[in-house]
Short mmCIF file of C-alpha atoms in Angstrom, two decimals:
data_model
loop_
_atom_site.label_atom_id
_atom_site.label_comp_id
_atom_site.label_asym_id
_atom_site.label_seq_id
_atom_site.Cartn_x
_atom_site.Cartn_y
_atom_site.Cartn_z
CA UNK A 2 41.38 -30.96 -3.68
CA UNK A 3 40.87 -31.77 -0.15
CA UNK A 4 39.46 -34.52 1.65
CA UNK A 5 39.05 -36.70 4.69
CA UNK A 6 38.88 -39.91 6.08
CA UNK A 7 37.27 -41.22 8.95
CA UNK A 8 38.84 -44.95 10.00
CA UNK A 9 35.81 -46.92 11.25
CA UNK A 10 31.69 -46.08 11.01
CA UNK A 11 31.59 -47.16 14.15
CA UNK A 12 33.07 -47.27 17.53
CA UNK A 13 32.77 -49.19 20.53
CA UNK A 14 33.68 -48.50 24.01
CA UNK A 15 33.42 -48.91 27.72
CA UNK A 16 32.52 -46.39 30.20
CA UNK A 17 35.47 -44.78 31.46
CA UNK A 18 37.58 -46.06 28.89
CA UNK A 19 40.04 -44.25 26.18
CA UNK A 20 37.75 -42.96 22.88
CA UNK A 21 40.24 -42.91 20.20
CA UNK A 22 38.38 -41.30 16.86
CA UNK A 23 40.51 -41.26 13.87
CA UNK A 24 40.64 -38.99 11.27
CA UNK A 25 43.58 -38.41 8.38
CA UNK A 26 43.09 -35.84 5.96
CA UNK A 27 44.27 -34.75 2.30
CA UNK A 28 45.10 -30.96 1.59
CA UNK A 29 48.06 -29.28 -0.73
CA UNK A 30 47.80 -26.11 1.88
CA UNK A 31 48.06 -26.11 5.52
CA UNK A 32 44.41 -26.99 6.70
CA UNK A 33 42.05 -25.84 9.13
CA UNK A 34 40.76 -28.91 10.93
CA UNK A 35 37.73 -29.61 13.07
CA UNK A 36 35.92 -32.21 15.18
CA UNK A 37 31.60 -32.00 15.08
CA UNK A 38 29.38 -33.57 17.17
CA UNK A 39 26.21 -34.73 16.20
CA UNK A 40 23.98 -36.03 18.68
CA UNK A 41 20.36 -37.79 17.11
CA UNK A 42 17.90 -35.36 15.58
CA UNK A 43 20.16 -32.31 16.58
CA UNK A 44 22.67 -29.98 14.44
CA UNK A 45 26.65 -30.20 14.38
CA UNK A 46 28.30 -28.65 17.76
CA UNK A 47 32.25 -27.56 17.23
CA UNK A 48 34.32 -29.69 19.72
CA UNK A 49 37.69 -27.92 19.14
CA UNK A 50 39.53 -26.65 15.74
CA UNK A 51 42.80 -26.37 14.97
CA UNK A 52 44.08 -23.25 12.57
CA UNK A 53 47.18 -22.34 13.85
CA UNK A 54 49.73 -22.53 16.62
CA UNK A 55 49.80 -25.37 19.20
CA UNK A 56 49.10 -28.76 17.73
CA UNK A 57 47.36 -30.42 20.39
CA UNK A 58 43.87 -28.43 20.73
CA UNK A 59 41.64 -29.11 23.76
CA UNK A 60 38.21 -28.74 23.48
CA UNK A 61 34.90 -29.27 25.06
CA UNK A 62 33.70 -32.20 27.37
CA UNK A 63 37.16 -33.25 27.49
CA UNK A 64 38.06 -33.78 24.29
CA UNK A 65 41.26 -32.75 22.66
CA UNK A 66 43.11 -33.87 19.22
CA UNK A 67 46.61 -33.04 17.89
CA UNK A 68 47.90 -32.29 14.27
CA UNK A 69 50.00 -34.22 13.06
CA UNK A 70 51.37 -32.80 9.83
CA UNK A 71 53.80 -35.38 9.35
CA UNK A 72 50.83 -38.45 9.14
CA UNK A 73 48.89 -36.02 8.08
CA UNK A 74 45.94 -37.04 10.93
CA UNK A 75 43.90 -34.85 13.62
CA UNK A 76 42.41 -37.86 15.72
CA UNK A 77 40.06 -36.89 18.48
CA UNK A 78 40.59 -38.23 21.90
CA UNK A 79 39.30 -38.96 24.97
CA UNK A 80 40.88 -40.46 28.48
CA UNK A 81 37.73 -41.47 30.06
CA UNK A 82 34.12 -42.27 28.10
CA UNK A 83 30.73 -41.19 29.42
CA UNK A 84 27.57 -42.17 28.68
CA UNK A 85 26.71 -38.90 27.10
CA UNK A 86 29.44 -38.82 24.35
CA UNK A 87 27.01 -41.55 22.61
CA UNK A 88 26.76 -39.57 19.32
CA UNK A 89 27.90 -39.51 15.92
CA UNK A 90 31.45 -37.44 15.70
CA UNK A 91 32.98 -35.63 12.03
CA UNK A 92 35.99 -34.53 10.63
CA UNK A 93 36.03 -31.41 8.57
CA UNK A 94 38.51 -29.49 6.80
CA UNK A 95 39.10 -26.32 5.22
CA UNK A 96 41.63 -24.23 3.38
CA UNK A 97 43.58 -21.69 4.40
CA UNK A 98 43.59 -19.98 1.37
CA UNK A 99 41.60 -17.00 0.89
CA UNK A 100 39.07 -16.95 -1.73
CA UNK A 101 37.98 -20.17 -3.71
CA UNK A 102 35.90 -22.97 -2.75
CA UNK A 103 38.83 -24.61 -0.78
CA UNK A 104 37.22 -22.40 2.05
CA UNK A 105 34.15 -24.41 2.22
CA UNK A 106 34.34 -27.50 5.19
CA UNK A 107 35.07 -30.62 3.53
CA UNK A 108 33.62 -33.46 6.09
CA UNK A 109 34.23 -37.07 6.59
CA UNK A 110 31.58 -39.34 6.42
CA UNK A 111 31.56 -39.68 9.81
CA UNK A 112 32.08 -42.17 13.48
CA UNK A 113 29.34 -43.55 15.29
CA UNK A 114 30.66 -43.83 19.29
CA UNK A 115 28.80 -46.22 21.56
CA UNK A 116 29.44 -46.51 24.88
CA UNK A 117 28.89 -49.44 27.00
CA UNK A 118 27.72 -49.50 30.53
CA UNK B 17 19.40 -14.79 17.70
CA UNK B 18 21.60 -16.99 19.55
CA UNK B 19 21.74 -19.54 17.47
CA UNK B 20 21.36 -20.54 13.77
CA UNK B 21 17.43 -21.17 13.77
CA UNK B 22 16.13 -23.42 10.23
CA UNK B 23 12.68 -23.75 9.66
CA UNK B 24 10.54 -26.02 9.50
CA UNK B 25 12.35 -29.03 11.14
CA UNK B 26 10.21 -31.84 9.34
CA UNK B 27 8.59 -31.48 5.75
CA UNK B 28 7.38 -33.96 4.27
CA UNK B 29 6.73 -33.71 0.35
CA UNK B 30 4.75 -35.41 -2.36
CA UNK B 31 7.48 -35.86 -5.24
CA UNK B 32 7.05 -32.96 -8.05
CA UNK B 33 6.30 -30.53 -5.01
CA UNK B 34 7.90 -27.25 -4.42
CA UNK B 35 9.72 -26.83 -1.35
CA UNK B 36 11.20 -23.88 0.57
CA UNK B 37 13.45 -24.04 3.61
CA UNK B 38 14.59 -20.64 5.40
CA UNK B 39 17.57 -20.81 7.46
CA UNK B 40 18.00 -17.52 10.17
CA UNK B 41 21.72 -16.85 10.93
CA UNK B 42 23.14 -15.63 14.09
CA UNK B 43 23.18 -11.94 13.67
CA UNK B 44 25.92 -10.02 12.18
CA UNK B 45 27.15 -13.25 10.82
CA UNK B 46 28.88 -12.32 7.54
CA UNK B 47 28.76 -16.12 5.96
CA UNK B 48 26.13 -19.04 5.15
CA UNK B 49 26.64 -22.52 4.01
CA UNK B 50 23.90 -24.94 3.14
CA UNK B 51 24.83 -28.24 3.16
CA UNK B 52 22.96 -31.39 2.27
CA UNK B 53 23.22 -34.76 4.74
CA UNK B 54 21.84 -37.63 3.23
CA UNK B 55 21.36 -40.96 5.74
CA UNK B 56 24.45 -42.17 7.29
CA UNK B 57 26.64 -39.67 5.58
CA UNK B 58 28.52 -36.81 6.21
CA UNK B 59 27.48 -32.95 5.30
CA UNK B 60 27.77 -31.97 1.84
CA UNK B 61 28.53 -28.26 0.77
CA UNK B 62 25.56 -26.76 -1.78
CA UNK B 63 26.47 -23.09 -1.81
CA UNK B 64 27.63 -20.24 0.08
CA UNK B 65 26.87 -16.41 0.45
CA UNK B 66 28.76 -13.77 1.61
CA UNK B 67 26.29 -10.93 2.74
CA UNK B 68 24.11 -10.74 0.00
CA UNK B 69 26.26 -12.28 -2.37
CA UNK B 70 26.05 -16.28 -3.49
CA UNK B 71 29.74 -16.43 -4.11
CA UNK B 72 29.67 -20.31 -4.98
CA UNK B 73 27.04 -22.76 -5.65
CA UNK B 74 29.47 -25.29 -6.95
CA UNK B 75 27.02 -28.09 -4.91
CA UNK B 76 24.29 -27.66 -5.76
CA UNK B 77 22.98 -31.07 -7.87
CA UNK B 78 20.56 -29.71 -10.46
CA UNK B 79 19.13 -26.81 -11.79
CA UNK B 80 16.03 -27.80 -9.61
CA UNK B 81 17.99 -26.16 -6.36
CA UNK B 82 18.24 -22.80 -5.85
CA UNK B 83 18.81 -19.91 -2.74
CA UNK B 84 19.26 -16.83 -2.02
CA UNK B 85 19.74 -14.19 0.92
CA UNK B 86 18.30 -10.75 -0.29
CA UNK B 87 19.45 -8.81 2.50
CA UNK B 88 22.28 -10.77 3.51
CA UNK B 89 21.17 -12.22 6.75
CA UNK B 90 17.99 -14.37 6.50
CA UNK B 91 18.07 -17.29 3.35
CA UNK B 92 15.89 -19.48 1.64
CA UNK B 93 16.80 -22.75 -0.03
CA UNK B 94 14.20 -23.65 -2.86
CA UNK B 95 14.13 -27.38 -4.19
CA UNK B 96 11.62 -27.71 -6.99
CA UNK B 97 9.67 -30.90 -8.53
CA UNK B 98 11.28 -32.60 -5.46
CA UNK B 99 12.48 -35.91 -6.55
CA UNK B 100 12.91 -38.98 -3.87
CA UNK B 101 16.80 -38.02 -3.95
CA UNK B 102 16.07 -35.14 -2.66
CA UNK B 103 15.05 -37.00 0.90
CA UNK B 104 17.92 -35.50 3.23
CA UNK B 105 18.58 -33.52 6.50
CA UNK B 106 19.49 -29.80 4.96
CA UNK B 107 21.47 -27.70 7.64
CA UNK B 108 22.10 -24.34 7.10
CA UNK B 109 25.44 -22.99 9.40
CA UNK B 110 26.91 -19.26 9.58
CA UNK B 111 29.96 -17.63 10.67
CA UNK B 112 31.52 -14.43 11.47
CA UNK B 113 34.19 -13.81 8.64
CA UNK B 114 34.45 -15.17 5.18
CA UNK B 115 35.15 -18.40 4.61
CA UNK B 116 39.01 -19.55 5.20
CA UNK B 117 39.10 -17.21 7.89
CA UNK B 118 38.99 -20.36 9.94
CA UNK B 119 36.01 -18.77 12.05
CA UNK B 120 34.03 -21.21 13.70
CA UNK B 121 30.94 -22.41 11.61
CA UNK B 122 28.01 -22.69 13.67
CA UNK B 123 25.45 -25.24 12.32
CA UNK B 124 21.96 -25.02 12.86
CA UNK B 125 19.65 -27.88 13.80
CA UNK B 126 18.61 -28.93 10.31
CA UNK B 127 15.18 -29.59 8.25
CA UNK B 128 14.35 -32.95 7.46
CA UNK B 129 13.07 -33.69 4.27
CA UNK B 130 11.14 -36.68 3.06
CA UNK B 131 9.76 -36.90 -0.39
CA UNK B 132 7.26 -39.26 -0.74
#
């Protein structure tokens, strides 16, 4: 069975400081990964995935997050905070595996980022 | 559409009402998820169709849930005698290729549901 863990509800930073989300994951396959945001009252937006290939995966608004197989994480970065990444972030991950429930995205229970003027 | 379009956002519910939610999927999109949010918690899967086909509905929680998606694009989740448990954000998300085809899984905006 998969599953994932989100270190830390919530998350406090400065503007224009590093946003360090982390995220370590469970799977007996190799995984597909993925970062959502969620911003209040609104629907999950994909930040960046990772399926194959290249470990560290950039993705929108300057975000980017690298698998690491070997601590088996996928934490979501950021060099410099805005105001506007206020919003709830989540972990997913799914199976590589065709067929089977193991394809459906397993998510983490989620971050809450604040950031400070 | 563009987007993955639910309807209606907010519903509020006496318990022991019927409820039905309708979820719109980008078009062509070959896969849709519902998933159940409660407060403060992260997205649950309920069930999943393939075209026409609901190939797992492994999460749903009772008997009292069902959906469907006739024609494999447009889909319905039905909760009846809602029950207070039931109160939840319910998104509905879509993607191109079956699932573990690591596609990216659009999510639509959601439809609140209070049962009061």
């Amino acid at each position: 069975a998969q599953s994932v863990t989100q270190l830390g509800s919530h998350v406090s930073v400065s503007e224009g400081a590093l946003v360090l989300l982390r995220c370590n994951y469970s799977s007996s396959v190799p995984p597909y990964l993925f970062w959502y945001v969620q911003y209040p009252n609104q629907g999950l937006q994909l930040l960046l995935k990772y399926t194959t290939g290249a470990t560290l995966v950039k993705g929108i608004n300057g975000f980017e997050a690298e698998f690491k197989k070997s601590e088996t994480s996928f934490h979501l970065t950021k060099p410099s905070a805005h105001m506007s990444d206020a919003a709830e972030y989540f972990c997913a991950v799914s199976s590589t595996l065709y067929g089977g429930s193991q394809g459906n995205l397993i998510f983490g229970k989620g971050t809450k980022l604040s950031v400070k003027p | 559409g563009a987007g993955v379009s639910q309807s209606p956002r907010y519903k509020v519910a006496k318990r022991g009402q019927d409820v039905a939610l309708r979820c719109d999927p980008i078009s062509g999109h070959v896969s849709l998820f519902w998933y159940q949010q409660a407060l403060g918690q992260g997205p649950e899967f309920l069930t999943y169709f393939q075209n026409e086909a609901q190939l797992d509905k492994s999460g749903l929680p009772s008997d009292r849930f069902f959906a469907e998606r006739p024609e494999g694009s447009v889909s319905t989740l039905k909760i009846q005698r809602t029950q207070q448990e039931d109160s939840a954000v319910y998104l509905c998300a879509s993607s191109l290729g079956g699932r573990s085809s690591g596609n990216t899984i659009y999510f639509g905006e959601g439809s609140w549901l209070t049962v009061v």
